[in-house]
Amino acid sequence: MALQKTSRRDFIRNASLGIGALAIGPALSQLAMAKPGKKLGIALVGLGGYAGGQLAPALQKTQNCYLAGIVTGTPSKAVDWAKKYNIPQENIYNYQNFDEIAKNKAIDIVYVVLPVALHKEYTIRAAQAGKHVICEKPMAVNAKDCEDMIAACKKSNRLLSIGYRLHFEPHNIEIMRLGQKQVFGKVKSIDTGNGFTYGGDPNAWRLKKALAGGGGLMDMGVYAIQASRYTLGQEPIAVKATQEKTRPELFKEVDETVFWELKFPGGQKVTGKSSYNHDWGYVKAEAERGKFQLEPAYGYGGIEGFTSNGPLKFPQIVQQAAQMDDFANCVNLNKQSRVPGEEGWKDMRVIDAIYRSLDSGNWEKIG
Ligand code: NAD
């Protein structure tokens, strides 16, 4: 296949023909062919940078869902958001009266956009209130909490999805296809990295272990771990990790830069790194008959990709709109999301093992 000539039309056709396996899922075709169903109401819980900067604007572009409600502890935000997004008073909650959302028929989906340590509590409370749930990444502070969240959603018979927007991003979907379908032969090695240079508030929750669970590894590394898993379409079995700290006064409680090597059943060489002190964002794969890569790989836009055959040419999309529309479609069809809770749990098992390896200095089994 002449990859450098792959057009958007080819991409959509390939996707609708089911070219793609396991984690690849039904891609854009499914969005285009979404059955007309009820337009579902989403309530955002936590009106911080991601909810305000990305999710609420994306919800102005969605077809299958809309911004119906908000949950906030800050009364002035409630006033501002109600005005800006035309949210009726009866769809506005705070953290004390959140459980009353159970009675609100206008809210179908609760989207948890809180500091990581609060994901578990609000996912479980939302499911118990009878709502389907999207929970932001990383799913929780450890894999055990992920299991509890999955169990609670199953018990309430509600769908759970993780905010893995890149599973809806065309370049990343293509990387999944190239790797999993062995378009350039078997993948021999992968190198990934994700990070940014932290220059924010030294008192922010991201630097507090109790709220964040960890540092750059939890926040940024999760994308790099995801990318190696979805490029190979396999699950890693062991990991060895090291770390570096150049600003210990800032990163007192959480990791700054972490390096790891993952062992996969196929014996591929897979390395990765995460950081709050370096600007990284790439995935590079070498296969038997060629190479492919994305850089920048993980941003909200501006994704660029190359293969041995030339550049990848796919549209930049509003990833969050595609992600939320797909989940609303899944709810309407009562079918599992391509990024269910189990997907977040798999990454947290890797992250747990990386932290164990940092402590022990040894290879650690995953799971
Ligand atoms: P943020 O600090 O900007 O917002 C967090 C919100 O939680 C704030 O509105 C804050 O008031 C509220 N909050 C409620 N209880 C709190 C408490 N006890 N301590 C601190 N804040 C509290 O953070 P953010 O960047 O919006 O991140 C929120 C979540 O979204 C995180 O899980 C993060 O990993 C995730 N996120 C995902 C992406 C993505 O691309 N998928 C991007 C950014 C953030």
PDB file of N, CA and C in Angstrom, residues 9-20 25-30 32-33:
ATOM      1  N   ARG A   9     -10.150  10.026   2.229  1.00  0.00           N
ATOM      2  CA  ARG A   9     -11.195   9.127   1.766  1.00  0.00           C
ATOM      3  C   ARG A   9     -10.744   7.667   1.941  1.00  0.00           C
ATOM      4  N   ASP A  10      -9.469   7.379   1.553  1.00  0.00           N
ATOM      5  CA  ASP A  10      -8.931   6.024   1.727  1.00  0.00           C
ATOM      6  C   ASP A  10      -8.976   5.632   3.193  1.00  0.00           C
ATOM      7  N   PHE A  11      -8.608   6.600   4.010  1.00  0.00           N
ATOM      8  CA  PHE A  11      -8.535   6.308   5.440  1.00  0.00           C
ATOM      9  C   PHE A  11      -9.909   5.909   5.976  1.00  0.00           C
ATOM     10  N   ILE A  12     -10.921   6.698   5.590  1.00  0.00           N
ATOM     11  CA  ILE A  12     -12.274   6.407   6.075  1.00  0.00           C
ATOM     12  C   ILE A  12     -12.753   5.079   5.497  1.00  0.00           C
ATOM     13  N   ARG A  13     -12.436   4.824   4.200  1.00  0.00           N
ATOM     14  CA  ARG A  13     -12.857   3.564   3.594  1.00  0.00           C
ATOM     15  C   ARG A  13     -12.187   2.387   4.313  1.00  0.00           C
ATOM     16  N   ASN A  14     -10.856   2.519   4.513  1.00  0.00           N
ATOM     17  CA  ASN A  14     -10.144   1.451   5.197  1.00  0.00           C
ATOM     18  C   ASN A  14     -10.737   1.189   6.572  1.00  0.00           C
ATOM     19  N   ALA A  15     -11.024   2.286   7.251  1.00  0.00           N
ATOM     20  CA  ALA A  15     -11.564   2.145   8.603  1.00  0.00           C
ATOM     21  C   ALA A  15     -12.913   1.432   8.545  1.00  0.00           C
ATOM     22  N   SER A  16     -13.749   1.804   7.560  1.00  0.00           N
ATOM     23  CA  SER A  16     -15.082   1.198   7.523  1.00  0.00           C
ATOM     24  C   SER A  16     -15.016  -0.250   7.056  1.00  0.00           C
ATOM     25  N   LEU A  17     -13.921  -0.618   6.359  1.00  0.00           N
ATOM     26  CA  LEU A  17     -13.756  -2.012   5.982  1.00  0.00           C
ATOM     27  C   LEU A  17     -13.227  -2.847   7.140  1.00  0.00           C
ATOM     28  N   GLY A  18     -12.964  -2.157   8.240  1.00  0.00           N
ATOM     29  CA  GLY A  18     -12.500  -2.890   9.415  1.00  0.00           C
ATOM     30  C   GLY A  18     -11.023  -3.187   9.347  1.00  0.00           C
ATOM     31  N   ILE A  19     -10.253  -2.431   8.521  1.00  0.00           N
ATOM     32  CA  ILE A  19      -8.807  -2.632   8.479  1.00  0.00           C
ATOM     33  C   ILE A  19      -8.248  -2.037   9.757  1.00  0.00           C
ATOM     34  N   GLY A  20      -7.892  -2.895  10.636  1.00  0.00           N
ATOM     35  CA  GLY A  20      -7.499  -2.441  11.959  1.00  0.00           C
ATOM     36  C   GLY A  20      -7.949  -3.527  12.898  1.00  0.00           C
ATOM     37  N   GLY A  25     -10.298  -0.392  16.578  1.00  0.00           N
ATOM     38  CA  GLY A  25     -11.695  -0.025  16.662  1.00  0.00           C
ATOM     39  C   GLY A  25     -12.259   0.500  15.358  1.00  0.00           C
ATOM     40  N   PRO A  26     -13.473   1.021  15.391  1.00  0.00           N
ATOM     41  CA  PRO A  26     -14.172   1.373  14.177  1.00  0.00           C
ATOM     42  C   PRO A  26     -13.845   2.757  13.622  1.00  0.00           C
ATOM     43  N   ALA A  27     -12.979   3.516  14.268  1.00  0.00           N
ATOM     44  CA  ALA A  27     -12.467   4.779  13.752  1.00  0.00           C
ATOM     45  C   ALA A  27     -13.564   5.747  13.303  1.00  0.00           C
ATOM     46  N   LEU A  28     -13.210   6.601  12.321  1.00  0.00           N
ATOM     47  CA  LEU A  28     -14.095   7.697  11.949  1.00  0.00           C
ATOM     48  C   LEU A  28     -15.398   7.226  11.321  1.00  0.00           C
ATOM     49  N   SER A  29     -15.355   6.059  10.667  1.00  0.00           N
ATOM     50  CA  SER A  29     -16.542   5.600   9.967  1.00  0.00           C
ATOM     51  C   SER A  29     -17.726   5.520  10.916  1.00  0.00           C
ATOM     52  N   GLN A  30     -17.428   5.038  12.129  1.00  0.00           N
ATOM     53  CA  GLN A  30     -18.511   4.851  13.076  1.00  0.00           C
ATOM     54  C   GLN A  30     -19.146   6.194  13.438  1.00  0.00           C
ATOM     55  N   ALA A  32     -19.233   8.828  11.533  1.00  0.00           N
ATOM     56  CA  ALA A  32     -19.994   9.309  10.389  1.00  0.00           C
ATOM     57  C   ALA A  32     -21.337   8.590  10.295  1.00  0.00           C
ATOM     58  N   MET A  33     -21.344   7.304  10.686  1.00  0.00           N
ATOM     59  CA  MET A  33     -22.553   6.519  10.487  1.00  0.00           C
ATOM     60  C   MET A  33     -23.360   6.356  11.778  1.00  0.00           C
TER      61      MET A  33
END
